[in-house]
Tab-separated table of C-alpha atoms in Angstrom:
chain	number	residue	atom	x	y	z
A	270	MET	CA	72.337	111.049	85.066
A	271	SER	CA	70.313	113.668	83.042
A	272	PHE	CA	70.430	113.918	79.574
A	273	LEU	CA	72.856	116.779	78.180
A	274	ASP	CA	71.280	120.155	77.546
A	275	THR	CA	72.257	121.332	74.101
A	276	ARG	CA	74.282	124.077	75.492
A	277	ARG	CA	76.475	121.487	77.410
A	278	LYS	CA	76.715	118.988	74.477
A	279	LYS	CA	78.000	121.978	72.080
A	280	GLN	CA	80.425	122.615	74.719
A	281	LEU	CA	81.572	118.930	74.949
A	282	GLN	CA	81.773	118.967	71.097
A	283	ILE	CA	84.084	121.612	70.536
A	284	CYS	CA	86.276	120.368	73.290
A	285	ILE	CA	86.730	117.017	71.226
A	286	GLN	CA	87.249	119.157	68.061
A	287	LYS	CA	89.858	121.136	69.868
A	288	LEU	CA	91.395	117.427	70.084
A	289	GLY	CA	91.776	117.096	66.400
A	290	LEU	CA	88.808	114.660	66.786
A	291	SER	CA	86.442	116.039	64.213
A	292	SER	CA	84.064	113.416	62.977
A	293	ILE	CA	83.939	110.611	65.146
A	294	GLU	CA	80.730	108.173	65.620
A	295	LYS	CA	78.883	106.725	68.018
A	296	PHE	CA	80.225	108.614	70.779
A	297	ASP	CA	79.122	108.537	74.818
A	298	TRP	CA	78.825	112.233	75.641
A	299	GLU	CA	77.123	111.376	78.871
A	300	THR	CA	80.937	109.911	79.656
A	301	LEU	CA	82.541	112.866	78.245
A	302	ASP	CA	80.257	114.923	80.540
A	303	LEU	CA	81.236	113.230	83.539
A	304	ALA	CA	84.878	113.160	83.227
A	305	LEU	CA	84.877	116.980	82.843
A	306	THR	CA	82.293	117.389	86.058
A	307	HIS	CA	84.545	118.460	89.339
A	308	PRO	CA	83.636	116.452	92.319
A	309	THR	CA	82.327	120.117	94.223
A	310	ILE	CA	79.368	119.807	91.429
A	311	SER	CA	78.680	116.369	91.926
A	312	LYS	CA	79.117	114.044	94.834
A	313	LYS	CA	78.162	111.286	92.969
A	314	ASP	CA	78.552	111.895	88.957
A	315	ASN	CA	82.046	113.335	88.756
A	316	TYR	CA	85.053	112.567	87.129
A	317	GLN	CA	86.674	110.405	89.976
A	318	GLN	CA	86.293	107.085	88.204
A	319	LEU	CA	87.231	107.790	85.426
A	320	GLU	CA	90.249	109.517	86.566
A	321	PHE	CA	90.727	106.048	87.819
A	322	ILE	CA	91.151	104.747	84.814
A	323	GLY	CA	92.839	107.398	82.741
A	324	ASP	CA	95.211	107.029	85.671
A	325	SER	CA	96.123	103.604	84.010
A	326	VAL	CA	95.403	104.633	80.355
A	327	ILE	CA	98.227	107.501	80.368
A	328	ARG	CA	100.910	105.117	81.849
A	329	LEU	CA	99.789	102.439	79.600
A	330	VAL	CA	100.089	105.257	76.752
A	331	ALA	CA	103.374	106.777	77.852
A	332	ALA	CA	104.962	103.020	77.996
A	333	GLU	CA	104.309	102.649	74.264
A	334	ILE	CA	105.381	105.978	73.256
A	335	LEU	CA	109.015	105.474	75.134
A	336	LEU	CA	109.245	101.874	73.534
A	337	GLU	CA	108.395	102.878	70.094
A	338	ASN	CA	110.539	105.801	70.287
A	339	TYR	CA	114.008	104.605	72.049
A	340	PRO	CA	113.467	100.973	71.293
A	341	ASN	CA	117.531	100.650	72.656
A	342	GLU	CA	117.038	102.554	76.007
A	343	LEU	CA	117.106	100.828	79.299
A	344	VAL	CA	113.834	100.181	81.115
A	345	GLY	CA	115.088	102.116	84.220
A	346	GLU	CA	115.608	105.071	81.860
A	347	PHE	CA	111.715	104.487	80.170
A	348	ALA	CA	110.277	104.435	84.161
A	349	ALA	CA	112.397	107.694	85.116
A	350	ILE	CA	111.013	109.378	81.933
A	351	ARG	CA	107.499	107.941	82.444
A	352	SER	CA	107.223	109.068	85.941
A	353	ILE	CA	107.739	112.775	84.740
A	354	LEU	CA	105.206	112.304	81.793
A	355	VAL	CA	102.596	111.219	84.277
A	356	SER	CA	103.051	113.678	86.695
A	357	ASP	CA	100.755	116.266	87.761
A	358	ASN	CA	102.532	118.972	86.439
A	359	THR	CA	103.178	117.582	82.928
A	360	LEU	CA	99.442	116.369	82.592
A	361	ALA	CA	98.282	119.820	84.006
A	362	GLU	CA	100.549	121.339	81.006
A	363	PHE	CA	98.884	119.378	78.452
A	364	ALA	CA	95.245	119.963	80.051
A	365	GLU	CA	96.284	123.864	79.480
A	366	GLN	CA	97.430	123.321	76.002
A	367	TYR	CA	93.909	122.159	75.083
A	368	GLY	CA	92.614	124.698	77.211
A	369	LEU	CA	90.271	121.704	79.141
A	370	GLU	CA	89.733	124.615	82.230
A	371	ARG	CA	86.801	126.041	79.890
A	372	TYR	CA	85.121	122.721	79.643
A	373	LEU	CA	85.347	121.807	83.003
A	374	LEU	CA	82.098	122.244	85.303
A	375	MET	CA	83.289	123.297	88.834
A	376	THR	CA	82.396	125.440	91.638
A	377	LYS	CA	83.876	128.862	91.787
A	378	GLY	CA	85.721	128.118	94.882
A	379	VAL	CA	87.875	125.259	92.711
A	380	ALA	CA	88.014	127.860	89.607
A	381	GLN	CA	89.875	130.345	92.102
A	382	ASP	CA	91.890	127.772	93.685
A	383	LYS	CA	95.154	128.764	92.163
A	384	ILE	CA	97.005	126.458	94.396
A	385	GLY	CA	95.444	123.577	93.621
A	386	LYS	CA	94.593	124.258	90.073
A	387	VAL	CA	97.845	121.765	89.073
A	388	SER	CA	96.235	118.901	90.529
A	389	TRP	CA	92.662	119.756	89.615
A	390	LEU	CA	93.612	119.647	85.652
A	391	ALA	CA	96.044	116.816	85.818
A	392	ASP	CA	92.887	115.098	87.352
A	393	THR	CA	90.491	116.080	84.604
A	394	PHE	CA	93.215	115.045	81.933
A	395	GLU	CA	93.458	111.927	83.086
A	396	ALA	CA	89.403	111.748	83.353
A	397	LEU	CA	89.165	112.688	80.294
A	398	LEU	CA	91.513	110.145	78.813
A	399	GLY	CA	89.723	107.298	80.891
A	400	ALA	CA	86.354	108.641	78.911
A	401	LEU	CA	88.186	108.501	75.369
A	402	TYR	CA	89.532	104.847	76.000
A	403	LEU	CA	86.091	103.535	77.457
A	404	ASN	CA	84.231	104.920	74.303
A	405	ARG	CA	86.504	102.721	72.359
A	406	GLN	CA	88.219	100.117	74.538
A	407	ASN	CA	91.144	100.985	72.917
A	408	MET	CA	93.290	104.132	72.311
A	409	SER	CA	92.149	105.154	68.993
A	410	LEU	CA	90.573	108.350	70.463
A	411	ILE	CA	93.687	109.357	72.272
A	412	ARG	CA	97.019	108.405	70.395
A	413	PRO	CA	96.429	110.590	67.233
A	414	TRP	CA	96.413	113.708	69.354
A	415	LEU	CA	98.270	112.636	72.440
A	416	ASP	CA	101.350	111.174	71.003
A	417	PRO	CA	103.102	114.362	69.353
A	418	LEU	CA	102.954	115.922	73.260
A	419	LEU	CA	103.955	113.059	74.684
A	420	ILE	CA	106.861	112.165	72.075
A	421	SER	CA	108.093	116.289	72.181
A	422	LYS	CA	107.791	116.093	76.024
A	423	ALA	CA	109.853	112.853	76.231
A	424	ALA	CA	112.702	114.504	74.013
A	425	GLU	CA	112.417	117.873	76.610
A	426	ILE	CA	113.104	115.328	79.629
A	427	LYS	CA	115.827	113.427	78.113
A	428	ALA	CA	117.585	116.547	77.192
A	429	ASP	CA	117.457	118.023	80.646
A	430	PRO	CA	120.151	117.045	83.260
A	431	ALA	CA	118.209	117.980	85.814
A	432	ARG	CA	115.089	115.803	84.743
A	433	GLN	CA	113.043	118.756	85.713
A	434	ASN	CA	113.466	118.749	89.414
A	435	TYR	CA	115.953	121.650	90.162
A	436	LYS	CA	115.741	121.302	93.665
A	437	ASP	CA	117.094	118.170	94.011
A	438	ALA	CA	119.644	118.744	91.186
A	439	LEU	CA	120.661	121.749	93.083
A	440	GLN	CA	121.086	119.888	95.927
A	441	GLU	CA	122.947	117.287	94.731
A	442	TRP	CA	125.485	119.701	93.291
A	443	SER	CA	125.874	122.028	96.734
A	444	GLN	CA	126.576	118.878	98.559
A	445	SER	CA	129.323	117.642	96.125
A	446	GLN	CA	130.773	121.190	95.862
A	447	TYR	CA	130.555	122.637	99.306
A	448	LYS	CA	128.812	119.724	101.435
A	449	LEU	CA	126.616	121.924	102.020
A	450	LEU	CA	122.310	122.036	101.462
A	451	PRO	CA	120.899	125.071	99.443
A	452	LYS	CA	118.805	127.225	101.860
A	453	TYR	CA	115.417	128.639	100.298
A	454	GLN	CA	114.379	132.102	101.649
A	455	VAL	CA	110.135	132.342	100.789
A	456	VAL	CA	107.875	135.222	101.079
A	457	GLN	CA	104.448	135.594	100.425
A	458	TYR	CA	102.727	138.699	99.360
A	459	GLU	CA	99.575	139.748	98.141
A	460	GLY	CA	99.471	138.762	94.378
A	461	ASN	CA	97.026	140.398	92.443
A	462	LYS	CA	93.694	142.002	92.552
A	463	ASP	CA	91.679	138.913	93.049
A	464	HIS	CA	94.115	137.986	96.347
A	465	HIS	CA	95.329	134.980	95.356
A	466	GLN	CA	98.263	134.120	97.406
A	467	ARG	CA	101.665	134.751	95.866
A	468	PHE	CA	105.288	133.215	96.550
A	469	PHE	CA	109.297	134.618	96.127
A	470	ALA	CA	111.512	132.457	96.950
A	471	GLU	CA	115.261	133.160	96.491
A	472	VAL	CA	118.061	130.160	96.588
A	473	TRP	CA	121.105	130.600	98.729
A	474	VAL	CA	124.143	128.558	98.924
A	475	LYS	CA	127.234	129.922	101.140
A	476	ASN	CA	126.173	133.079	101.530
A	477	ASN	CA	125.703	133.818	97.422
A	478	ASN	CA	122.208	134.403	96.064
A	479	LEU	CA	122.398	131.893	93.051
A	480	GLY	CA	118.615	132.475	92.138
A	481	SER	CA	114.810	133.269	92.430
A	482	GLY	CA	111.846	132.604	91.393
A	483	TYR	CA	107.818	133.133	91.400
A	484	GLY	CA	104.761	130.553	92.577
A	485	CYS	CA	101.375	130.044	93.197
A	486	SER	CA	102.482	127.944	96.013
A	487	LYS	CA	105.933	127.903	98.832
A	488	LYS	CA	106.967	124.370	96.628
A	489	VAL	CA	106.400	125.835	93.204
A	490	ALA	CA	108.257	128.948	94.394
A	491	GLU	CA	111.076	127.144	95.343
A	492	GLN	CA	111.307	124.824	92.196
A	493	ALA	CA	111.271	128.276	90.010
A	494	ALA	CA	114.554	129.672	92.151
A	495	ALA	CA	116.126	126.384	91.723
A	496	LYS	CA	115.838	126.207	88.521
A	497	ASN	CA	117.014	129.839	87.454
A	498	ALA	CA	119.798	128.754	89.742
A	499	PHE	CA	120.586	125.766	88.017
A	500	PHE	CA	120.485	127.598	84.296
A	501	SER	CA	122.033	130.480	85.662
A	502	PHE	CA	125.002	129.229	87.405
A	503	ILE	CA	125.467	125.356	87.296
A	504	HIS	CA	124.345	124.406	83.828
A	505	LYS	CA	126.566	126.768	82.483
A	506	GLU	CA	129.845	125.588	84.733
A	507	LYS	CA	129.183	121.922	83.851
A	508	TYR	CA	127.828	122.002	80.160
A	509	GLU	CA	129.262	125.242	78.950
A	510	TYR	CA	132.681	125.163	80.713
A	511	GLY	CA	133.013	121.702	80.248
A	512	GLN	CA	133.581	120.793	83.874
B	116	MET	CA	116.307	87.799	67.605
B	117	SER	CA	116.348	84.863	65.562
B	118	PHE	CA	113.692	82.703	63.898
B	119	LEU	CA	111.933	80.351	66.810
B	120	ASP	CA	112.839	76.503	66.250
B	121	THR	CA	110.017	74.184	66.250
B	122	ARG	CA	110.274	73.282	69.712
B	123	ARG	CA	109.889	76.634	71.193
B	124	LYS	CA	107.240	77.708	68.741
B	125	LYS	CA	105.294	74.624	69.811
B	126	GLN	CA	105.801	75.178	73.544
B	127	LEU	CA	104.833	79.117	73.030
B	128	GLN	CA	101.186	77.446	71.306
B	129	ILE	CA	100.612	75.347	73.961
B	130	CYS	CA	101.138	78.373	76.589
B	131	ILE	CA	98.698	80.191	74.753
B	132	GLN	CA	96.107	77.357	74.505
B	133	LYS	CA	96.443	77.180	77.912
B	134	LEU	CA	95.172	80.473	78.542
B	135	GLY	CA	92.283	79.478	76.787
B	136	LEU	CA	93.268	81.262	73.069
B	137	SER	CA	92.979	78.560	70.844
B	138	SER	CA	92.652	80.041	67.267
B	139	ILE	CA	94.780	83.434	67.314
B	140	GLU	CA	95.526	84.321	63.957
B	141	LYS	CA	98.284	87.256	62.716
B	142	PHE	CA	100.227	86.674	66.022
B	143	ASP	CA	103.413	87.796	66.465
B	144	TRP	CA	105.227	84.864	68.353
B	145	GLU	CA	108.731	86.288	68.644
B	146	THR	CA	107.263	89.117	70.810
B	147	LEU	CA	105.435	86.447	73.176
B	148	ASP	CA	109.305	84.512	72.980
B	149	LEU	CA	110.760	87.669	74.362
B	150	ALA	CA	108.088	87.993	77.404
B	151	LEU	CA	108.997	84.281	78.073
B	152	THR	CA	112.933	85.107	77.986
B	153	HIS	CA	114.205	85.706	81.784
B	154	PRO	CA	117.178	88.836	81.548
B	155	THR	CA	119.676	85.847	82.855
B	156	ILE	CA	119.360	84.221	79.387
B	157	SER	CA	119.789	87.449	77.057
B	158	LYS	CA	120.885	91.018	78.437
B	159	LYS	CA	119.161	92.205	75.221
B	160	ASP	CA	116.827	90.070	74.091
B	161	ASN	CA	114.443	89.444	77.238
B	162	TYR	CA	111.142	90.333	78.932
B	163	GLN	CA	111.953	93.601	80.697
B	164	GLN	CA	110.742	95.877	77.853
B	165	LEU	CA	107.486	94.014	77.608
B	166	GLU	CA	107.221	93.992	81.435
B	167	PHE	CA	107.241	97.695	81.209
B	168	ILE	CA	104.258	97.578	79.223
B	169	GLY	CA	102.246	94.446	80.902
B	170	ASP	CA	102.667	96.740	84.394
B	171	SER	CA	100.137	99.381	82.885
B	172	VAL	CA	97.803	96.703	80.974
B	173	ILE	CA	97.296	95.119	84.398
B	174	ARG	CA	96.704	98.088	85.752
B	175	LEU	CA	94.315	99.106	83.538
B	176	VAL	CA	92.433	96.149	83.109
B	177	ALA	CA	92.090	96.141	86.989
B	178	ALA	CA	90.590	99.337	86.974
B	179	GLU	CA	88.424	98.587	84.415
B	180	ILE	CA	87.301	95.417	85.969
B	181	LEU	CA	86.555	97.239	89.441
B	182	LEU	CA	84.400	99.887	88.002
B	183	GLU	CA	82.472	97.632	86.054
B	184	ASN	CA	81.728	95.017	88.993
B	185	TYR	CA	81.498	97.811	91.700
B	186	PRO	CA	80.347	100.907	89.786
B	187	ASN	CA	79.029	102.327	93.115
B	188	GLU	CA	82.143	101.709	95.049
B	189	LEU	CA	84.489	105.041	96.197
B	190	VAL	CA	87.294	105.577	94.234
B	191	GLY	CA	89.489	104.976	97.294
B	192	GLU	CA	88.156	101.548	97.930
B	193	PHE	CA	89.151	100.921	94.328
B	194	ALA	CA	92.310	102.117	94.482
B	195	ALA	CA	93.167	99.819	97.599
B	196	ILE	CA	91.935	96.716	95.708
B	197	ARG	CA	93.801	97.523	92.891
B	198	SER	CA	97.037	97.521	94.808
B	199	ILE	CA	96.224	94.296	96.210
B	200	LEU	CA	95.412	92.991	92.648
B	201	VAL	CA	98.368	94.212	90.452
B	202	SER	CA	100.875	93.050	93.819
B	203	ASP	CA	103.615	90.540	92.633
B	204	ASN	CA	102.200	88.386	95.346
B	205	THR	CA	98.671	88.169	93.225
B	206	LEU	CA	100.277	88.209	89.572
B	207	ALA	CA	102.706	85.380	90.614
B	208	GLU	CA	99.270	83.135	92.284
B	209	PHE	CA	98.136	84.186	88.390
B	210	ALA	CA	101.166	83.066	86.600
B	211	GLU	CA	101.413	79.718	88.984
B	212	GLN	CA	97.563	78.942	87.776
B	213	TYR	CA	99.220	78.903	84.258
B	214	GLY	CA	102.155	77.034	84.913
B	215	LEU	CA	103.828	80.142	83.174
B	216	GLU	CA	106.953	78.974	85.002
B	217	ARG	CA	107.229	75.643	82.260
B	218	TYR	CA	107.381	78.443	79.075
B	219	LEU	CA	109.944	80.749	80.812
B	220	LEU	CA	113.253	80.190	79.258
B	221	MET	CA	115.670	80.929	82.305
B	222	THR	CA	119.106	79.938	83.862
B	223	LYS	CA	119.464	77.043	86.081
B	224	GLY	CA	120.221	79.646	88.920
B	225	VAL	CA	116.474	81.804	88.263
B	226	ALA	CA	114.813	78.209	88.286
B	227	GLN	CA	116.624	77.204	92.097
B	228	ASP	CA	115.567	80.847	93.205
B	229	LYS	CA	112.417	79.988	95.262
B	230	ILE	CA	113.471	83.078	97.438
B	231	GLY	CA	112.938	85.359	94.417
B	232	LYS	CA	110.425	83.374	92.626
B	233	VAL	CA	107.598	85.713	93.404
B	234	SER	CA	109.038	88.673	91.876
B	235	TRP	CA	110.189	86.732	88.327
B	236	LEU	CA	106.704	85.057	88.203
B	237	ALA	CA	105.238	88.662	88.581
B	238	ASP	CA	107.504	90.082	86.107
B	239	THR	CA	106.768	87.250	83.577
B	240	PHE	CA	103.413	87.688	84.065
B	241	GLU	CA	103.351	91.369	83.301
B	242	ALA	CA	105.517	90.791	80.024
B	243	LEU	CA	102.808	88.081	78.773
B	244	LEU	CA	100.313	90.849	79.207
B	245	GLY	CA	102.395	93.343	77.577
B	246	ALA	CA	102.945	91.178	74.512
B	247	LEU	CA	99.649	89.887	74.004
B	248	TYR	CA	98.337	93.733	74.323
B	249	LEU	CA	100.706	94.902	71.745
B	250	ASN	CA	100.050	92.046	69.441
B	251	ARG	CA	96.312	93.959	69.197
B	252	GLN	CA	96.886	97.040	70.507
B	253	ASN	CA	93.702	96.328	72.720
B	254	MET	CA	92.820	94.070	75.541
B	255	SER	CA	90.734	91.453	73.388
B	256	LEU	CA	93.831	88.745	73.967
B	257	ILE	CA	94.047	89.276	77.717
B	258	ARG	CA	90.181	89.958	79.277
B	259	PRO	CA	88.637	86.758	78.092
B	260	TRP	CA	90.869	84.603	80.178
B	261	LEU	CA	91.674	87.078	82.558
B	262	ASP	CA	88.581	88.836	83.781
B	263	PRO	CA	87.393	85.822	85.441
B	264	LEU	CA	90.635	85.361	87.989
B	265	LEU	CA	90.673	89.307	88.334
B	266	ILE	CA	86.745	89.378	89.220
B	267	SER	CA	87.353	86.461	91.872
B	268	LYS	CA	90.332	87.978	93.376
B	269	ALA	CA	88.567	91.177	93.718
B	270	ALA	CA	85.771	89.544	95.208
B	271	GLU	CA	88.143	87.556	97.544
B	272	ILE	CA	90.053	91.030	98.824
B	273	LYS	CA	86.521	92.589	99.106
B	274	ALA	CA	85.472	90.081	101.508
B	275	ASP	CA	88.713	89.839	103.429
B	276	PRO	CA	88.753	92.023	106.407
B	277	ALA	CA	92.594	92.221	106.758
B	278	ARG	CA	92.924	92.597	102.959
B	279	GLN	CA	95.476	89.907	102.997
B	280	ASN	CA	98.175	92.180	104.798
B	281	TYR	CA	97.498	90.097	108.225
B	282	LYS	CA	100.965	91.706	109.320
B	283	ASP	CA	99.000	95.437	109.613
B	284	ALA	CA	95.684	93.547	110.578
B	285	LEU	CA	97.476	92.199	113.352
B	286	GLN	CA	99.570	95.197	114.787
B	287	GLU	CA	96.591	97.382	114.350
B	288	TRP	CA	94.721	94.711	116.487
B	289	SER	CA	97.277	94.295	119.318
B	290	GLN	CA	97.794	98.191	119.560
B	291	SER	CA	93.832	99.045	120.260
B	292	GLN	CA	94.145	95.949	122.462
B	293	TYR	CA	97.155	96.205	124.825
B	294	LYS	CA	99.094	99.209	123.597
B	295	LEU	CA	101.463	96.636	122.246
B	296	LEU	CA	102.789	95.500	118.652
B	297	PRO	CA	103.379	92.133	118.008
B	298	LYS	CA	106.481	90.214	118.270
B	299	TYR	CA	107.983	87.770	115.577
B	300	GLN	CA	110.344	85.286	116.324
B	301	VAL	CA	111.861	83.782	113.382
B	302	VAL	CA	113.951	80.909	112.541
B	303	GLN	CA	115.706	79.764	109.764
B	304	TYR	CA	116.516	75.928	108.833
B	305	GLU	CA	117.542	73.743	105.968
B	306	GLY	CA	113.961	72.967	104.280
B	307	ASN	CA	114.286	70.108	101.883
B	308	LYS	CA	117.334	68.360	99.910
B	309	ASP	CA	117.982	70.937	97.430
B	310	HIS	CA	119.202	73.478	100.599
B	311	HIS	CA	116.646	76.051	99.836
B	312	GLN	CA	116.509	78.429	102.771
B	313	ARG	CA	113.044	77.900	104.970
B	314	PHE	CA	112.004	80.184	107.568
B	315	PHE	CA	109.546	79.314	110.308
B	316	ALA	CA	107.933	82.136	112.237
B	317	GLU	CA	105.860	82.647	115.340
B	318	VAL	CA	103.668	85.645	116.591
B	319	TRP	CA	103.512	86.737	120.032
B	320	VAL	CA	101.694	89.296	121.845
B	321	LYS	CA	102.028	89.783	125.978
B	322	ASN	CA	103.406	86.338	126.175
B	323	ASN	CA	101.109	84.505	124.209
B	324	ASN	CA	101.879	82.881	121.139
B	325	LEU	CA	98.878	83.785	118.548
B	326	GLY	CA	100.180	82.010	115.583
B	327	SER	CA	103.037	80.754	113.302
B	328	GLY	CA	103.963	80.046	110.310
B	329	TYR	CA	106.561	78.908	107.491
B	330	GLY	CA	107.894	80.758	104.307
B	331	CYS	CA	110.499	81.099	101.881
B	332	SER	CA	111.815	84.136	103.506
B	333	LYS	CA	111.495	85.434	106.743
B	334	LYS	CA	108.835	88.109	105.551
B	335	VAL	CA	106.759	85.444	103.761
B	336	ALA	CA	106.952	83.323	107.077
B	337	GLU	CA	106.151	86.544	109.117
B	338	GLN	CA	102.930	86.855	107.210
B	339	ALA	CA	102.263	83.334	107.424
B	340	ALA	CA	102.048	83.377	110.894
B	341	ALA	CA	99.833	86.472	111.117
B	342	LYS	CA	97.352	84.873	109.062
B	343	ASN	CA	96.975	82.288	111.610
B	344	ALA	CA	96.794	84.428	114.338
B	345	PHE	CA	94.182	86.210	112.542
B	346	PHE	CA	92.188	83.847	111.707
B	347	SER	CA	92.675	81.354	114.569
B	348	PHE	CA	92.025	84.175	116.995
B	349	ILE	CA	91.281	87.540	116.083
B	350	HIS	CA	88.998	87.190	113.376
B	351	LYS	CA	87.169	84.797	115.291
B	352	GLU	CA	86.874	87.351	118.174
B	353	LYS	CA	85.800	90.141	115.885
B	354	TYR	CA	83.326	88.289	113.367
B	355	GLU	CA	82.104	85.322	115.235
B	356	TYR	CA	81.316	86.604	118.399
B	357	GLY	CA	80.464	90.089	117.320
B	358	GLN	CA	82.646	92.188	119.150
């Protein structure tokens, strides 16, 4: 890897400041540079190896957080919550909160790939964790800023009876109520002037349209429709009317 | 958790010495005690939470080891090797090398459960890693003794064309050669005077008995038979005769 140019170094410093790590010394900037380089930029020098490390780092930090905050919880519950905490959706959400996209070197094709965005944002986030871990061989550059995010997300997951999987929750409900599976109708349309594909989904059970939603993929639109149905209909029935 | 009695403390100290960690200060012995307590001894104070932590610890250490020792390897290869490194079989093997069984508090039923042994040995090993990690919030009590084991096992896996999954390797070969799946014949018999169930398996392809093996379960016996077939027949054909 070549030495970083001044502009890139500056960019990486801003990224680190965004994480609240203002005055870090003896920091390996070239590893951070790798963490923020998509494989389409370089087949050899990219974030893939760091992502492999970071994937274990986030699992370990999530396990620690859960044990510290819910010491009396069952391990099965930990595992269920952790699987959502370390999912691509959650990690992409964290990456977006820190605007990681702005620091990632990628080709124009990737930048415009809205459908794959959750995946490359999550990968980048894991790679960032990998780089920060390897810099210290411990979690000291990670936990100060990641803990609050994980704690708040864990609380949100625990409070959500559908466990953020509304399609599964809806299916369970419609099978128990009507012995029927929900049906999804998805239409694809030209979304905006960049011509990204957009999807609109409706969910139906027994000739009733229970909800609808939009998304950048078929799957995301269906989840959105299921979430809409869940909160406007089932959640009310189950939790507000006490059934 | 109550204070440890002198005998248990002594036992835990010997365990730590076995790992080569002779003079550790400020060590939380009660966490180690938990790591070496099976759930059948206490529903509340047992190794399960530490195993949850340790499961991520071993994945992270394995990732680091692979990156350090094979810096030019593809990430897909890392993932394949790591999945074997962190498997129950490998971890149980490590646990046996350190005789962890001697320090684990468990009911007689567990101690005699030879079929579940791989599973509870692996769980105990993960819990031990969890306890050592939490004691320092880093890998300093783990890597000094675990690195050599992982490095040597990783080299063994890399050198093994069947990747320690002989059933899959055999199936692949018999399908490509004969368009047939291997057939296993397993018989169960009374193994020894403790009346543990034992299994004997033979593997057949096209009316040829290619190998046989023993095991504490049907699955283990089949793997043993496949391994026997692999090395006595296919491996020779593929690698010694250059086909």
